[in-house]
Tab-separated table of C-alpha atoms and ligand atoms in Angstrom:
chain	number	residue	atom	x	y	z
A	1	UNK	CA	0.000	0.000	0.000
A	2	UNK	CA	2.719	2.504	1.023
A	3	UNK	CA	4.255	1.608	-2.421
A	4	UNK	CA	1.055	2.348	-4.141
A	5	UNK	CA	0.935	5.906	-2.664
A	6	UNK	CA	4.631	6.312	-3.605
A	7	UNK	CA	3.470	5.835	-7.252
A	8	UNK	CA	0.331	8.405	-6.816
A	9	UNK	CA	2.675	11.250	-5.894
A	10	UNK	CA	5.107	10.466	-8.326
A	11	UNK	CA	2.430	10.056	-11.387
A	12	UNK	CA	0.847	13.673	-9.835
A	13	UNK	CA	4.197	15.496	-9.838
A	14	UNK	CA	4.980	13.855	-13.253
A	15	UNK	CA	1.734	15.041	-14.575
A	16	UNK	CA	2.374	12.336	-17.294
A	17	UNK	CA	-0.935	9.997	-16.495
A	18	UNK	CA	-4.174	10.887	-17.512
A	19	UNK	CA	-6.481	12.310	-14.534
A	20	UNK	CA	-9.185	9.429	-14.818
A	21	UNK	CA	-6.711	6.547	-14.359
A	22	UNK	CA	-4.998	8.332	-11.304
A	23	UNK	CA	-8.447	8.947	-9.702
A	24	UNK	CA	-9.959	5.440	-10.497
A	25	UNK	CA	-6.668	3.773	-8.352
A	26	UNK	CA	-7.492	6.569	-5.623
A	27	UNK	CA	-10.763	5.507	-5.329
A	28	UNK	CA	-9.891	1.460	-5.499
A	29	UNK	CA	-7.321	2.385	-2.537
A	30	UNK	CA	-10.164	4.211	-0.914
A	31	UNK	CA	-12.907	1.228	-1.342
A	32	UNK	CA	-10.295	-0.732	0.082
A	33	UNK	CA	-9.273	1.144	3.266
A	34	UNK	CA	-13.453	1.726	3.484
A	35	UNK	CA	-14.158	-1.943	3.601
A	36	UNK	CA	-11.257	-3.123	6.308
A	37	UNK	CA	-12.615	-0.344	8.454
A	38	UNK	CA	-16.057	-0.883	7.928
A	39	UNK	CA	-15.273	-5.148	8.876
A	40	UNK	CA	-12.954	-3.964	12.022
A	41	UNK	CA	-15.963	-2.306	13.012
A	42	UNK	CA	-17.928	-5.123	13.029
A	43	UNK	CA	-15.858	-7.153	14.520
A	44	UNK	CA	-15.592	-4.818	17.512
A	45	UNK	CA	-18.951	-5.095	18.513
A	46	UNK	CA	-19.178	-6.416	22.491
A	47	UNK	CA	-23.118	-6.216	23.509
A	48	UNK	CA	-25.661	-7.634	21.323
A	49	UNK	CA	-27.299	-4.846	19.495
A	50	UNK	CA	-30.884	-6.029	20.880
A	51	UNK	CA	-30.436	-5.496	24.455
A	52	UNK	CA	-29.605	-1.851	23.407
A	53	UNK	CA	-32.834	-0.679	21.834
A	54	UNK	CA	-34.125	1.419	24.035
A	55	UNK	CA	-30.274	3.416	23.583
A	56	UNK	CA	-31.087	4.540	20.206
A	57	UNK	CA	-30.726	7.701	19.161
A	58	UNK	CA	-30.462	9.860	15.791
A	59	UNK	CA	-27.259	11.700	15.379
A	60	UNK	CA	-28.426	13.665	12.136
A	61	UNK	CA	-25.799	13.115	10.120
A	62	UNK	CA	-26.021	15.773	7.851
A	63	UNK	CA	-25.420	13.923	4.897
A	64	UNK	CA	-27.061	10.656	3.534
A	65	UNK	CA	-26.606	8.343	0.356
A	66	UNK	CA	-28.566	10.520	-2.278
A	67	UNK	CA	-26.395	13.870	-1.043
A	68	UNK	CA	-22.999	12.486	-1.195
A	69	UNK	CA	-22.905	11.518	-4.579
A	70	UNK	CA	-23.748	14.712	-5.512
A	71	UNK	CA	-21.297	16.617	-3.784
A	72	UNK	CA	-18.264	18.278	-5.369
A	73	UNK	CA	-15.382	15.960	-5.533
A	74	UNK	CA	-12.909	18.053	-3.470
A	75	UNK	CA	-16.012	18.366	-0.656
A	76	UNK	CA	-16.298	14.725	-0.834
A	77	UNK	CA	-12.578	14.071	-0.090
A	78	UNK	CA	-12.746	16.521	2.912
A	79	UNK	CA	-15.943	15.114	4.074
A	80	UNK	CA	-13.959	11.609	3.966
A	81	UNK	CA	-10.858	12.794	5.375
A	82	UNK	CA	-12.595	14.680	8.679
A	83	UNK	CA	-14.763	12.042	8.944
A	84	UNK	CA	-12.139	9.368	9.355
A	85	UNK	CA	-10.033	11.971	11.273
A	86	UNK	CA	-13.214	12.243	14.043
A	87	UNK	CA	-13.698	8.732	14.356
A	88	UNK	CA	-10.063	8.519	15.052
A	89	UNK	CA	-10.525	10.999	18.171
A	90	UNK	CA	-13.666	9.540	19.334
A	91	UNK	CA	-12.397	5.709	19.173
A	92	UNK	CA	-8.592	6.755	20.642
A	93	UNK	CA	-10.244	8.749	23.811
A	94	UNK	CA	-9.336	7.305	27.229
A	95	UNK	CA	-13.020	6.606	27.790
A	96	UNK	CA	-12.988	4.665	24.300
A	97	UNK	CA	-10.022	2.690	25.821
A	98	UNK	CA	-12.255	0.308	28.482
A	99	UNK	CA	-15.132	0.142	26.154
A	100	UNK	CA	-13.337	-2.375	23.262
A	101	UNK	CA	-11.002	-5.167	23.001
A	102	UNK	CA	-7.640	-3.752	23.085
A	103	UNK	CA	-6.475	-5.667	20.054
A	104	UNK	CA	-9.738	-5.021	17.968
A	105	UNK	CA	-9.345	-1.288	19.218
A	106	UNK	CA	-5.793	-1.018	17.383
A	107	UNK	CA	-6.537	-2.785	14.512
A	108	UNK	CA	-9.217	0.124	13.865
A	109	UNK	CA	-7.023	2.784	14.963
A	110	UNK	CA	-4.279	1.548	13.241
A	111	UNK	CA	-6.296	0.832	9.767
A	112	UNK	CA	-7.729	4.320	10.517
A	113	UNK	CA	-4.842	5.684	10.472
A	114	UNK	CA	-3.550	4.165	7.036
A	115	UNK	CA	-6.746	4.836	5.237
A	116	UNK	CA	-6.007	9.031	6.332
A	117	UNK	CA	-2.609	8.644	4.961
A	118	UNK	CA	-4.267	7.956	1.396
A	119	UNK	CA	-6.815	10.646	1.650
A	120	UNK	CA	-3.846	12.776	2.235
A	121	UNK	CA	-2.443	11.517	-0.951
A	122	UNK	CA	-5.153	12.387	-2.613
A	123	UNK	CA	-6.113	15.286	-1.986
A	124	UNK	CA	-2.537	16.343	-3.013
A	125	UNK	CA	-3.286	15.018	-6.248
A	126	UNK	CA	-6.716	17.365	-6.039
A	127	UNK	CA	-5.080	20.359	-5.421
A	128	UNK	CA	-2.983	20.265	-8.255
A	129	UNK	CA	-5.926	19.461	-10.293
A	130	UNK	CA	-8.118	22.535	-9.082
A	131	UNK	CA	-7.061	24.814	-6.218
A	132	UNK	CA	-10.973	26.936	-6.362
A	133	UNK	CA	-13.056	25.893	-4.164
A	134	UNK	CA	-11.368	23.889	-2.379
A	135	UNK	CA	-10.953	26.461	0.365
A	136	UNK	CA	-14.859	26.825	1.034
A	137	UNK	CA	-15.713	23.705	0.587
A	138	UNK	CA	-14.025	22.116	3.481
A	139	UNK	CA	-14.743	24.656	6.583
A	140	UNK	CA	-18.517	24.545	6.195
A	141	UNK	CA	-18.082	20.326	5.317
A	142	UNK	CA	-15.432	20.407	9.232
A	143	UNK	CA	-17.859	22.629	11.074
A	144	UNK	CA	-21.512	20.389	10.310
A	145	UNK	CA	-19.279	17.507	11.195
A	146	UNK	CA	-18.161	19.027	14.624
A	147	UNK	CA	-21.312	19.498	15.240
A	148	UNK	CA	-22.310	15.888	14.476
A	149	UNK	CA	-19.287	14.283	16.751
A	150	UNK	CA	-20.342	16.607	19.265
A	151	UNK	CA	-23.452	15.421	19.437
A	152	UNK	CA	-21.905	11.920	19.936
A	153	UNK	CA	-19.809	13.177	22.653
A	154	UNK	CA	-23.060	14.466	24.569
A	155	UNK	CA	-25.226	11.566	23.720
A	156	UNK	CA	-21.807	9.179	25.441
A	157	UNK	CA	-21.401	11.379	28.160
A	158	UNK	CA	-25.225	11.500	29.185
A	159	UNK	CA	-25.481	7.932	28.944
A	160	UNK	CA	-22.289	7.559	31.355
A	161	UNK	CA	-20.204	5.654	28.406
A	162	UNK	CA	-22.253	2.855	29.283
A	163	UNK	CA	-21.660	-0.639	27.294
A	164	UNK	CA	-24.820	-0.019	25.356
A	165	UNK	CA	-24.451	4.098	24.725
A	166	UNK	CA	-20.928	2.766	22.841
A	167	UNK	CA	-22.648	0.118	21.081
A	168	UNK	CA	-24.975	2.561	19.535
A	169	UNK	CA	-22.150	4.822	18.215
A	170	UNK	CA	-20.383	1.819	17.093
A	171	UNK	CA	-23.621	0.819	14.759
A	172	UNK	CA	-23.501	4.683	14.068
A	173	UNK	CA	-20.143	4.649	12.592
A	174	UNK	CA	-20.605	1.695	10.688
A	175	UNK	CA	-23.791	3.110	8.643
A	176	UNK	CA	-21.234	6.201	7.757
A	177	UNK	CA	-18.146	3.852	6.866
A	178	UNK	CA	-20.888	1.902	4.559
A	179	UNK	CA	-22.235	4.851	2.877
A	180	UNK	CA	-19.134	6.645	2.032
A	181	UNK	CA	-18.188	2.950	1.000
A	182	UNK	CA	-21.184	3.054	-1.425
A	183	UNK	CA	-20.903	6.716	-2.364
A	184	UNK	CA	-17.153	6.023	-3.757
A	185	UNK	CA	-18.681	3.121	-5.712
A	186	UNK	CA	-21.368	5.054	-7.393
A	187	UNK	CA	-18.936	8.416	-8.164
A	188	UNK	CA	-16.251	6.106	-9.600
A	189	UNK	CA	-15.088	8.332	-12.798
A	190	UNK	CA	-16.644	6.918	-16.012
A	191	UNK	CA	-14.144	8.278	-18.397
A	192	UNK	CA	-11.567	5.660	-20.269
B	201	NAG	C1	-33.176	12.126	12.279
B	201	NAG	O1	-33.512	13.476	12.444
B	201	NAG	C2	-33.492	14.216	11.236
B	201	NAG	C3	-33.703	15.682	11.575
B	201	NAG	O2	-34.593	15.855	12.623
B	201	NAG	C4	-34.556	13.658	10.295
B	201	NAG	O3	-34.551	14.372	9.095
B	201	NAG	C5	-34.253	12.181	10.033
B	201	NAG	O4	-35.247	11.616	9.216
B	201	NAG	C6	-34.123	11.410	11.326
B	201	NAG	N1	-33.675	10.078	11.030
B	201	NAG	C7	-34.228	8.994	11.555
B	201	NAG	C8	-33.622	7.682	11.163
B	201	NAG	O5	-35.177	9.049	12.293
B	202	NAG	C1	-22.875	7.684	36.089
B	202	NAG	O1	-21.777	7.128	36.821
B	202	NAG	C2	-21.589	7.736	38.094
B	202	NAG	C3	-20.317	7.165	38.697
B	202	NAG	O2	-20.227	5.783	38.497
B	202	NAG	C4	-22.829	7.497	38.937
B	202	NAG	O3	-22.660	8.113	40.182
B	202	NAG	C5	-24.037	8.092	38.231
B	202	NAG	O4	-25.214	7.817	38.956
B	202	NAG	C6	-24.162	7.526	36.845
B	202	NAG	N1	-25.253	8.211	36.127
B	202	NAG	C7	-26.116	7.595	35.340
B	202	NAG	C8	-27.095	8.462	34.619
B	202	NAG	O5	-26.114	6.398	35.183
């Protein structure tokens, strides 16, 4: 994988490749580091999901499956990018830490972690593509997404970080790793 960035940046600096094939690999890579999140997340779940009904809540996300799609590329990358970012605060906080299986809990952090490194590579490739834009796009995509982890944060903390309260973020986090999964799929470039 590291390799595979390597060659992104180099093909972006060379400016030699067209855009399309570039963006397709970016968007494999991103599928990719999607799904292994998305099945670490599974994996981590502790308390079965019925006992936790009554622990339900809606976060509003502010985006769903229609919206995404739809959104500017360079939006979509920075929605991607702070939303993996987030989840990386929320599931490395000390009061994450006696909530998961410590092994589970690093394989998500750690895969977390990998999948941000490619964004990063991306985006890179992005800006040299188009710089407008790009600026107002991502402030107003950071600050709606604050405001959705926050609410998170408040929901955990009312609820005493209780087994179930984390069980019900978990699920949360899941149905956003699977949509940005699908929304990837479905703005895959068409061109070639
Ligand atoms: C959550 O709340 C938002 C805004 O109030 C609403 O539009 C949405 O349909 C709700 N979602 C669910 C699953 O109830
Ligand atoms: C939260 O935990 C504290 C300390 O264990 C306890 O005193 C308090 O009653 C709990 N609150 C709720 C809502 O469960």
């Amino acid at each position: 994988m590291a390799q595979i960035s390597v060659w992104l940046m180099a093909g972006a600096m060379l400016c030699s490749s067209p855009a399309g094939a570039l963006e397709g690999d970016a968007l494999w890579m991103q599928r990719t580091d999607n799904l292994r999140v998305f099945n670490i997340l599974r994996q981590l779940q502790r308390t079965p999901p019925h006992l936790c009904l009554g622990d339900r809540n809606n976060f509003t996300f502010p985006w769903n499956r229609g919206t995404i799609p739809q959104m500017h590329k360079t939006q979509r990358t920075c929605l991607h990018y702070q939303m993996l970012l987030q989840m990386f605060t929320l599931f490395s906080a000390q009061c994450s830490l006696a909530a998961w299986d410590h092994t589970l809990l690093s394989q998500l952090l750690s895969s977390l972690h990998h999948s941000l490194e490619h964004l990063e590579q991306l985006e890179h490739l992005e800006h040299l593509e188009e710089r407008e834009g790009e600026d107002r796009a991502c402030p107003k995509v950071r600050i709606l997404l604050r405001k959705y982890f926050q609410r998170i944060y408040n929901y955990l903390r009312g609820k005493n970080y209780s087994a179930c309260a984390w069980e019900v973020v978990r699920v949360e986090m899941t149905l956003r790793i699977a949509i940005m999964y699908r929304s990837s799929k479905e703005s895959q470039p068409t061109q070639n």
